[in-house]
PDB file of C-alpha atoms in Angstrom:
ATOM      1  CA  LEU A   1       5.730   3.979  22.581  1.00 62.00           C
ATOM      2  CA  LYS A   2       8.585   6.086  23.903  1.00 65.00           C
ATOM      3  CA  LYS A   3       9.141   3.763  26.875  1.00 70.00           C
ATOM      4  CA  GLU A   4       9.287   0.777  24.539  1.00 69.00           C
ATOM      5  CA  LEU A   5      11.619   2.456  22.079  1.00 64.00           C
ATOM      6  CA  LYS A   6      13.983   3.609  24.814  1.00 65.00           C
ATOM      7  CA  LYS A   7      14.588  -0.042  25.676  1.00 70.00           C
ATOM      8  CA  ILE A   8      16.125  -0.489  22.244  1.00 68.00           C
ATOM      9  CA  LYS A   9      19.879  -0.090  22.202  1.00 64.00           C
ATOM     10  CA  PRO A  10      21.869  -0.813  19.056  1.00 62.00           C
ATOM     11  CA  GLU A  11      24.090  -3.846  19.511  1.00 62.00           C
ATOM     12  CA  LYS A  12      27.806  -3.462  20.048  1.00 62.00           C
ATOM     13  CA  LYS A  13      30.451  -5.621  18.452  1.00 61.00           C
ATOM     14  CA  VAL A  14      33.728  -6.826  19.957  1.00 61.00           C
ATOM     15  CA  VAL A  15      36.898  -5.743  18.154  1.00 57.00           C
ATOM     16  CA  SER A  16      40.242  -7.373  18.916  1.00 56.00           C
ATOM     17  CA  ILE A  17      43.657  -5.836  18.269  1.00 57.00           C
ATOM     18  CA  HIS A  18      46.911  -7.798  18.491  1.00 50.00           C
ATOM     19  CA  ASN A  19      50.102  -6.223  19.786  1.00 50.00           C
ATOM     20  CA  LYS A  20      53.458  -7.220  21.255  1.00 50.00           C
ATOM     21  CA  ASP A  21      53.404  -5.254  24.488  1.00 53.00           C
ATOM     22  CA  SER A  22      50.442  -6.153  26.675  1.00 53.00           C
ATOM     23  CA  GLY A  23      47.033  -7.734  26.871  1.00 50.00           C
ATOM     24  CA  LYS A  24      45.685 -11.248  27.084  1.00 55.00           C
ATOM     25  CA  ILE A  25      47.706 -13.977  25.436  1.00 52.00           C
ATOM     26  CA  ASP A  26      46.104 -15.249  22.270  1.00 51.00           C
ATOM     27  CA  LEU A  27      46.881 -18.965  22.399  1.00 49.00           C
ATOM     28  CA  LYS A  28      46.241 -19.309  18.677  1.00 55.00           C
ATOM     29  CA  ARG A  29      49.144 -16.940  18.022  1.00 51.00           C
ATOM     30  CA  LEU A  30      51.497 -18.149  20.742  1.00 50.00           C
ATOM     31  CA  TYR A  31      53.378 -20.389  18.311  1.00 50.00           C
ATOM     32  CA  LYS A  32      54.607 -17.286  16.472  1.00 51.00           C
ATOM     33  CA  ALA A  33      56.795 -16.333  19.429  1.00 52.00           C
ATOM     34  CA  GLY A  34      59.398 -18.745  18.136  1.00 51.00           C
ATOM     35  CA  PHE A  35      59.524 -16.999  14.776  1.00 49.00           C
ATOM     36  CA  ASN A  36      60.554 -13.561  16.083  1.00 52.00           C
ATOM     37  CA  ASN A  37      56.910 -12.471  16.009  1.00 51.00           C
ATOM     38  CA  SER A  38      55.743 -11.386  19.443  1.00 52.00           C
ATOM     39  CA  SER A  39      52.344 -10.000  18.500  1.00 58.00           C
ATOM     40  CA  PHE A  40      50.559 -12.674  20.495  1.00 51.00           C
ATOM     41  CA  PHE A  41      48.907 -10.352  22.989  1.00 51.00           C
ATOM     42  CA  LYS A  42      45.305  -9.413  22.376  1.00 59.00           C
ATOM     43  CA  LYS A  43      43.143  -6.552  23.580  1.00 60.00           C
ATOM     44  CA  SER A  44      39.392  -6.600  23.032  1.00 62.00           C
ATOM     45  CA  PHE A  45      36.922  -3.763  23.348  1.00 56.00           C
ATOM     46  CA  GLU A  46      33.379  -2.954  22.313  1.00 60.00           C
ATOM     47  CA  VAL A  47      32.441  -0.478  19.601  1.00 55.00           C
ATOM     48  CA  PRO A  48      28.938   0.498  18.465  1.00 59.00           C
ATOM     49  CA  LYS A  49      27.603  -1.649  15.673  1.00 66.00           C
ATOM     50  CA  ASP A  50      27.038   0.211  12.405  1.00 72.00           C
ATOM     51  CA  HIS A  51      23.307   0.821  12.729  1.00 83.00           C
ATOM     52  CA  PRO A  52      21.158   1.788   9.759  1.00 91.00           C
ATOM     53  CA  GLU A  53      20.302   5.345   8.852  1.00 94.00           C
ATOM     54  CA  PHE A  54      16.566   6.045   8.712  1.00 96.00           C
ATOM     55  CA  SER A  55      14.568   8.298   6.416  1.00 97.00           C
ATOM     56  CA  ILE A  56      10.993   8.686   7.695  1.00 97.00           C
ATOM     57  CA  TRP A  57       8.208  10.035   5.474  1.00 97.00           C
ATOM     58  CA  LEU A  58       4.648  10.859   6.515  1.00 95.00           C
ATOM     59  CA  ASP A  59       1.743  11.226   4.101  1.00 93.00           C
ATOM     60  CA  THR A  60      -0.060  14.561   4.620  1.00 90.00           C
ATOM     61  CA  SER A  61      -2.526  14.283   1.747  1.00 88.00           C
ATOM     62  CA  GLY A  62      -6.116  15.393   2.254  1.00 83.00           C
ATOM     63  CA  SER A  63      -7.402  11.994   3.377  1.00 85.00           C
ATOM     64  CA  MET A  64      -5.065  12.014   6.387  1.00 84.00           C
ATOM     65  CA  ILE A  65      -7.144  14.773   7.981  1.00 76.00           C
ATOM     66  CA  TRP A  66     -10.192  12.523   8.334  1.00 73.00           C
ATOM     67  CA  HIS A  67     -10.932  10.928  11.716  1.00 68.00           C
ATOM     68  CA  GLU A  68      -7.880  12.616  13.274  1.00 76.00           C
ATOM     69  CA  LYS A  69      -5.518  10.208  11.530  1.00 84.00           C
ATOM     70  CA  ILE A  70      -2.886  12.894  11.150  1.00 83.00           C
ATOM     71  CA  TYR A  71      -2.760  13.509  14.916  1.00 84.00           C
ATOM     72  CA  TYR A  72      -2.095   9.836  15.654  1.00 86.00           C
ATOM     73  CA  ALA A  73       0.383   9.541  12.795  1.00 90.00           C
ATOM     74  CA  LEU A  74       2.284  12.745  13.520  1.00 88.00           C
ATOM     75  CA  SER A  75       2.468  11.982  17.245  1.00 87.00           C
ATOM     76  CA  SER A  76       3.900   8.547  16.472  1.00 90.00           C
ATOM     77  CA  CYS A  77       6.487  10.043  14.112  1.00 91.00           C
ATOM     78  CA  ILE A  78       7.483  12.676  16.670  1.00 89.00           C
ATOM     79  CA  LEU A  79       8.051  10.014  19.330  1.00 87.00           C
ATOM     80  CA  LEU A  80      10.022   7.910  16.858  1.00 90.00           C
ATOM     81  CA  CYS A  81      12.243  10.854  15.888  1.00 91.00           C
ATOM     82  CA  GLU A  82      12.825  11.868  19.506  1.00 88.00           C
ATOM     83  CA  THR A  83      13.856   8.329  20.391  1.00 87.00           C
ATOM     84  CA  LEU A  84      16.231   8.042  17.421  1.00 89.00           C
ATOM     85  CA  GLU A  85      17.751  11.350  18.504  1.00 89.00           C
ATOM     86  CA  GLU A  86      18.313  10.094  22.053  1.00 85.00           C
ATOM     87  CA  LEU A  87      19.821   6.842  20.773  1.00 84.00           C
ATOM     88  CA  GLY A  88      22.234   8.793  18.570  1.00 84.00           C
ATOM     89  CA  ILE A  89      20.951   7.187  15.379  1.00 88.00           C
ATOM     90  CA  THR A  90      21.198   9.172  12.144  1.00 92.00           C
ATOM     91  CA  TYR A  91      17.819   9.939  10.591  1.00 95.00           C
ATOM     92  CA  SER A  92      15.820  12.451   8.594  1.00 96.00           C
ATOM     93  CA  PHE A  93      12.103  13.224   8.589  1.00 95.00           C
ATOM     94  CA  GLY A  94       9.825  14.573   5.908  1.00 94.00           C
ATOM     95  CA  THR A  95       6.207  14.889   4.817  1.00 93.00           C
ATOM     96  CA  PHE A  96       4.644  14.556   1.401  1.00 93.00           C
ATOM     97  CA  ALA A  97       1.421  15.174  -0.518  1.00 89.00           C
ATOM     98  CA  LYS A  98       1.778  16.806  -3.926  1.00 88.00           C
ATOM     99  CA  GLU A  99       5.387  17.642  -3.114  1.00 90.00           C
ATOM    100  CA  PRO A 100       7.791  16.282  -0.474  1.00 93.00           C
ATOM    101  CA  VAL A 101       9.132  18.548   2.262  1.00 91.00           C
ATOM    102  CA  LEU A 102      12.268  17.547   4.156  1.00 93.00           C
ATOM    103  CA  ARG A 103      11.565  18.880   7.643  1.00 92.00           C
ATOM    104  CA  LYS A 104      14.575  17.501   9.465  1.00 93.00           C
ATOM    105  CA  ARG A 105      17.834  16.759   7.621  1.00 94.00           C
ATOM    106  CA  TRP A 106      20.221  14.184   9.036  1.00 93.00           C
ATOM    107  CA  LYS A 107      22.640  16.857  10.299  1.00 92.00           C
ATOM    108  CA  ASP A 108      19.988  19.032  11.955  1.00 91.00           C
ATOM    109  CA  LYS A 109      19.146  18.840  15.627  1.00 85.00           C
ATOM    110  CA  TRP A 110      15.607  17.658  16.298  1.00 83.00           C
ATOM    111  CA  ARG A 111      13.056  20.428  16.692  1.00 80.00           C
ATOM    112  CA  LYS A 112       9.641  19.248  17.782  1.00 75.00           C
ATOM    113  CA  ILE A 113       7.089  19.665  15.007  1.00 75.00           C
ATOM    114  CA  HIS A 114       3.596  20.872  15.808  1.00 73.00           C
ATOM    115  CA  ILE A 115       0.521  20.125  13.751  1.00 72.00           C
ATOM    116  CA  GLU A 116       0.287  23.814  12.838  1.00 72.00           C
ATOM    117  CA  ASP A 117       3.725  23.646  11.219  1.00 73.00           C
ATOM    118  CA  ILE A 118       2.498  21.356   8.472  1.00 70.00           C
ATOM    119  CA  TYR A 119      -1.205  22.177   8.320  1.00 64.00           C
ATOM    120  CA  THR A 120      -0.767  24.510   5.358  1.00 60.00           C
ATOM    121  CA  LYS A 121       0.831  21.643   3.403  1.00 61.00           C
ATOM    122  CA  PHE A 122      -2.159  19.324   3.716  1.00 66.00           C
ATOM    123  CA  GLY A 123      -4.068  18.267   0.640  1.00 68.00           C
ATOM    124  CA  GLY A 124      -3.328  16.955  -2.786  1.00 74.00           C
ATOM    125  CA  GLY A 125      -2.546  13.499  -4.062  1.00 80.00           C
ATOM    126  CA  THR A 126      -0.267  10.813  -2.683  1.00 89.00           C
ATOM    127  CA  GLN A 127       2.915  11.346  -4.652  1.00 93.00           C
ATOM    128  CA  ASP A 128       5.035   9.005  -2.597  1.00 96.00           C
ATOM    129  CA  TYR A 129       7.540   8.444  -5.391  1.00 97.00           C
ATOM    130  CA  LYS A 130       8.698  12.062  -5.052  1.00 96.00           C
ATOM    131  CA  ALA A 131       9.349  11.505  -1.356  1.00 97.00           C
ATOM    132  CA  LEU A 132      11.397   8.412  -2.175  1.00 98.00           C
ATOM    133  CA  GLN A 133      13.436  10.340  -4.722  1.00 97.00           C
ATOM    134  CA  LEU A 134      14.184  13.089  -2.202  1.00 97.00           C
ATOM    135  CA  ALA A 135      15.061  10.506   0.433  1.00 97.00           C
ATOM    136  CA  GLU A 136      17.663   8.982  -1.874  1.00 96.00           C
ATOM    137  CA  ARG A 137      19.269  12.407  -2.368  1.00 95.00           C
ATOM    138  CA  SER A 138      19.379  13.217   1.333  1.00 95.00           C
ATOM    139  CA  TRP A 139      21.484  10.492   2.961  1.00 95.00           C
ATOM    140  CA  SER A 140      24.419  11.435   5.173  1.00 93.00           C
ATOM    141  CA  GLY A 141      26.794   9.049   3.418  1.00 89.00           C
ATOM    142  CA  LYS A 142      28.028   7.768   6.784  1.00 85.00           C
ATOM    143  CA  HIS A 143      26.218   4.445   6.959  1.00 85.00           C
ATOM    144  CA  ARG A 144      26.231   1.391   4.741  1.00 84.00           C
ATOM    145  CA  LYS A 145      22.701   0.272   5.600  1.00 91.00           C
ATOM    146  CA  LYS A 146      19.788   2.636   4.951  1.00 95.00           C
ATOM    147  CA  VAL A 147      16.058   2.229   5.585  1.00 97.00           C
ATOM    148  CA  ILE A 148      13.215   4.371   4.206  1.00 98.00           C
ATOM    149  CA  LEU A 149       9.882   4.316   6.060  1.00 98.00           C
ATOM    150  CA  VAL A 150       6.811   5.553   4.167  1.00 98.00           C
ATOM    151  CA  ILE A 151       3.680   6.027   6.280  1.00 96.00           C
ATOM    152  CA  THR A 152       0.583   6.484   4.107  1.00 95.00           C
ATOM    153  CA  ASP A 153      -3.168   5.953   4.016  1.00 93.00           C
ATOM    154  CA  GLY A 154      -3.535   5.853   0.232  1.00 90.00           C
ATOM    155  CA  ALA A 155      -2.286   4.201  -2.908  1.00 92.00           C
ATOM    156  CA  SER A 156       0.298   6.038  -4.991  1.00 94.00           C
ATOM    157  CA  GLU A 157      -1.029   8.629  -7.411  1.00 92.00           C
ATOM    158  CA  SER A 158       1.257   7.249 -10.117  1.00 94.00           C
ATOM    159  CA  LYS A 159       1.972   3.533 -10.019  1.00 94.00           C
ATOM    160  CA  THR A 160       4.214   3.915 -13.085  1.00 96.00           C
ATOM    161  CA  GLN A 161       6.438   6.502 -11.403  1.00 97.00           C
ATOM    162  CA  LEU A 162       6.459   4.573  -8.137  1.00 97.00           C
ATOM    163  CA  GLN A 163       7.504   1.354  -9.840  1.00 97.00           C
ATOM    164  CA  LYS A 164      10.260   3.153 -11.734  1.00 97.00           C
ATOM    165  CA  THR A 165      11.531   4.868  -8.579  1.00 97.00           C
ATOM    166  CA  LEU A 166      11.499   1.685  -6.488  1.00 97.00           C
ATOM    167  CA  HIS A 167      13.458  -0.079  -9.208  1.00 96.00           C
ATOM    168  CA  GLN A 168      16.177   2.586  -8.961  1.00 95.00           C
ATOM    169  CA  ILE A 169      16.438   2.504  -5.168  1.00 95.00           C
ATOM    170  CA  LYS A 170      18.979   0.047  -3.797  1.00 90.00           C
ATOM    171  CA  ASN A 171      18.154   0.647  -0.128  1.00 95.00           C
ATOM    172  CA  LYS A 172      15.432  -0.977   1.945  1.00 96.00           C
ATOM    173  CA  VAL A 173      11.978   0.628   1.674  1.00 98.00           C
ATOM    174  CA  ILE A 174       9.168  -0.246   4.087  1.00 98.00           C
ATOM    175  CA  ALA A 175       5.648   1.023   3.413  1.00 97.00           C
ATOM    176  CA  ILE A 176       3.283   1.258   6.377  1.00 97.00           C
ATOM    177  CA  GLY A 177      -0.311   1.340   5.178  1.00 96.00           C
ATOM    178  CA  ILE A 178      -2.921   2.874   7.474  1.00 94.00           C
ATOM    179  CA  ASN A 179      -6.340   1.240   7.002  1.00 91.00           C
ATOM    180  CA  LEU A 180      -5.306  -0.054   3.570  1.00 91.00           C
ATOM    181  CA  GLN A 181      -5.618  -3.307   1.652  1.00 90.00           C
ATOM    182  CA  HIS A 182      -2.606  -5.305   0.512  1.00 90.00           C
ATOM    183  CA  GLU A 183      -3.337  -4.549  -3.146  1.00 92.00           C
ATOM    184  CA  GLN A 184      -2.982  -0.798  -2.586  1.00 93.00           C
ATOM    185  CA  LEU A 185       0.672  -1.229  -1.612  1.00 95.00           C
ATOM    186  CA  ARG A 186       1.489  -4.157  -3.872  1.00 94.00           C
ATOM    187  CA  LEU A 187       4.424  -2.386  -5.586  1.00 96.00           C
ATOM    188  CA  TYR A 188       6.345  -2.023  -2.333  1.00 97.00           C
ATOM    189  CA  PRO A 189       8.637  -4.999  -1.642  1.00 94.00           C
ATOM    190  CA  ASN A 190       8.188  -4.558   2.127  1.00 96.00           C
ATOM    191  CA  LYS A 191       4.770  -3.559   3.413  1.00 96.00           C
ATOM    192  CA  ILE A 192       2.942  -3.591   6.737  1.00 96.00           C
ATOM    193  CA  LEU A 193      -0.788  -2.944   7.103  1.00 96.00           C
ATOM    194  CA  THR A 194      -2.044  -1.458  10.356  1.00 95.00           C
ATOM    195  CA  LYS A 195      -4.903   0.427  11.966  1.00 93.00           C
ATOM    196  CA  ILE A 196      -4.136   3.993  12.951  1.00 90.00           C
ATOM    197  CA  ASN A 197      -4.365   3.257  16.689  1.00 89.00           C
ATOM    198  CA  ASN A 198      -1.782   0.457  16.280  1.00 92.00           C
ATOM    199  CA  LEU A 199       0.740   2.649  14.453  1.00 92.00           C
ATOM    200  CA  PRO A 200       2.953   3.304  17.524  1.00 88.00           C
ATOM    201  CA  GLN A 201       3.376  -0.425  18.162  1.00 89.00           C
ATOM    202  CA  CYS A 202       4.005  -0.992  14.462  1.00 93.00           C
ATOM    203  CA  LEU A 203       6.839   1.568  14.369  1.00 92.00           C
ATOM    204  CA  SER A 204       8.324   0.119  17.554  1.00 88.00           C
ATOM    205  CA  SER A 205       8.391  -3.372  16.039  1.00 90.00           C
ATOM    206  CA  ILE A 206      10.086  -2.115  12.863  1.00 92.00           C
ATOM    207  CA  LEU A 207      12.751  -0.267  14.823  1.00 89.00           C
ATOM    208  CA  LYS A 208      13.494  -3.299  17.003  1.00 86.00           C
ATOM    209  CA  LYS A 209      13.833  -5.518  13.951  1.00 89.00           C
ATOM    210  CA  GLU A 210      16.178  -3.135  12.137  1.00 89.00           C
ATOM    211  CA  LEU A 211      18.390  -2.317  15.116  1.00 83.00           C
ATOM    212  CA  LEU A 212      18.705  -5.594  17.002  1.00 77.00           C
TER     213      LEU A 212
END
């Protein structure tokens, strides 16, 4: 996964600035030279494209412990966060069960999370709507486009609250369902169903789509 994600580089865009001193002649503006306007030189350079900010949330409810799902899921999230860090992309990371816990704020440096760090927070229902609410309060404010990723293996504990929360969120939300049926994530406008062993490839595909 990490090798694949490292191949992803946010696109750059070309910005052109006109001036009267030096640069390449902009033929479209050359006619202005006769009107006492000599700003017909052009300089172009690349600047990083405004990439989206990511908010990544991992379900740590009791069912995630079964069949070592949490080890696959947490490892995938760690690799994703490390890659975003290396690419210089703004992101935050949190976990949720009964309550959401923001484990890495956008302004914090990445600190590798071990399974023991979150083991005491396992258990309880899937209150994903609380994670979404916290995500919306935790943006950096530096980027126009924002994407929330919710990785879960269960349907929301409160469909009413989830529907209300999703209605209030203006940013893109993608739910990644582990071993789930489409109906269990029907309230999410963007949903991807995957097996736990395919989660790394799933996250890689999402990142490529959002960045390129």
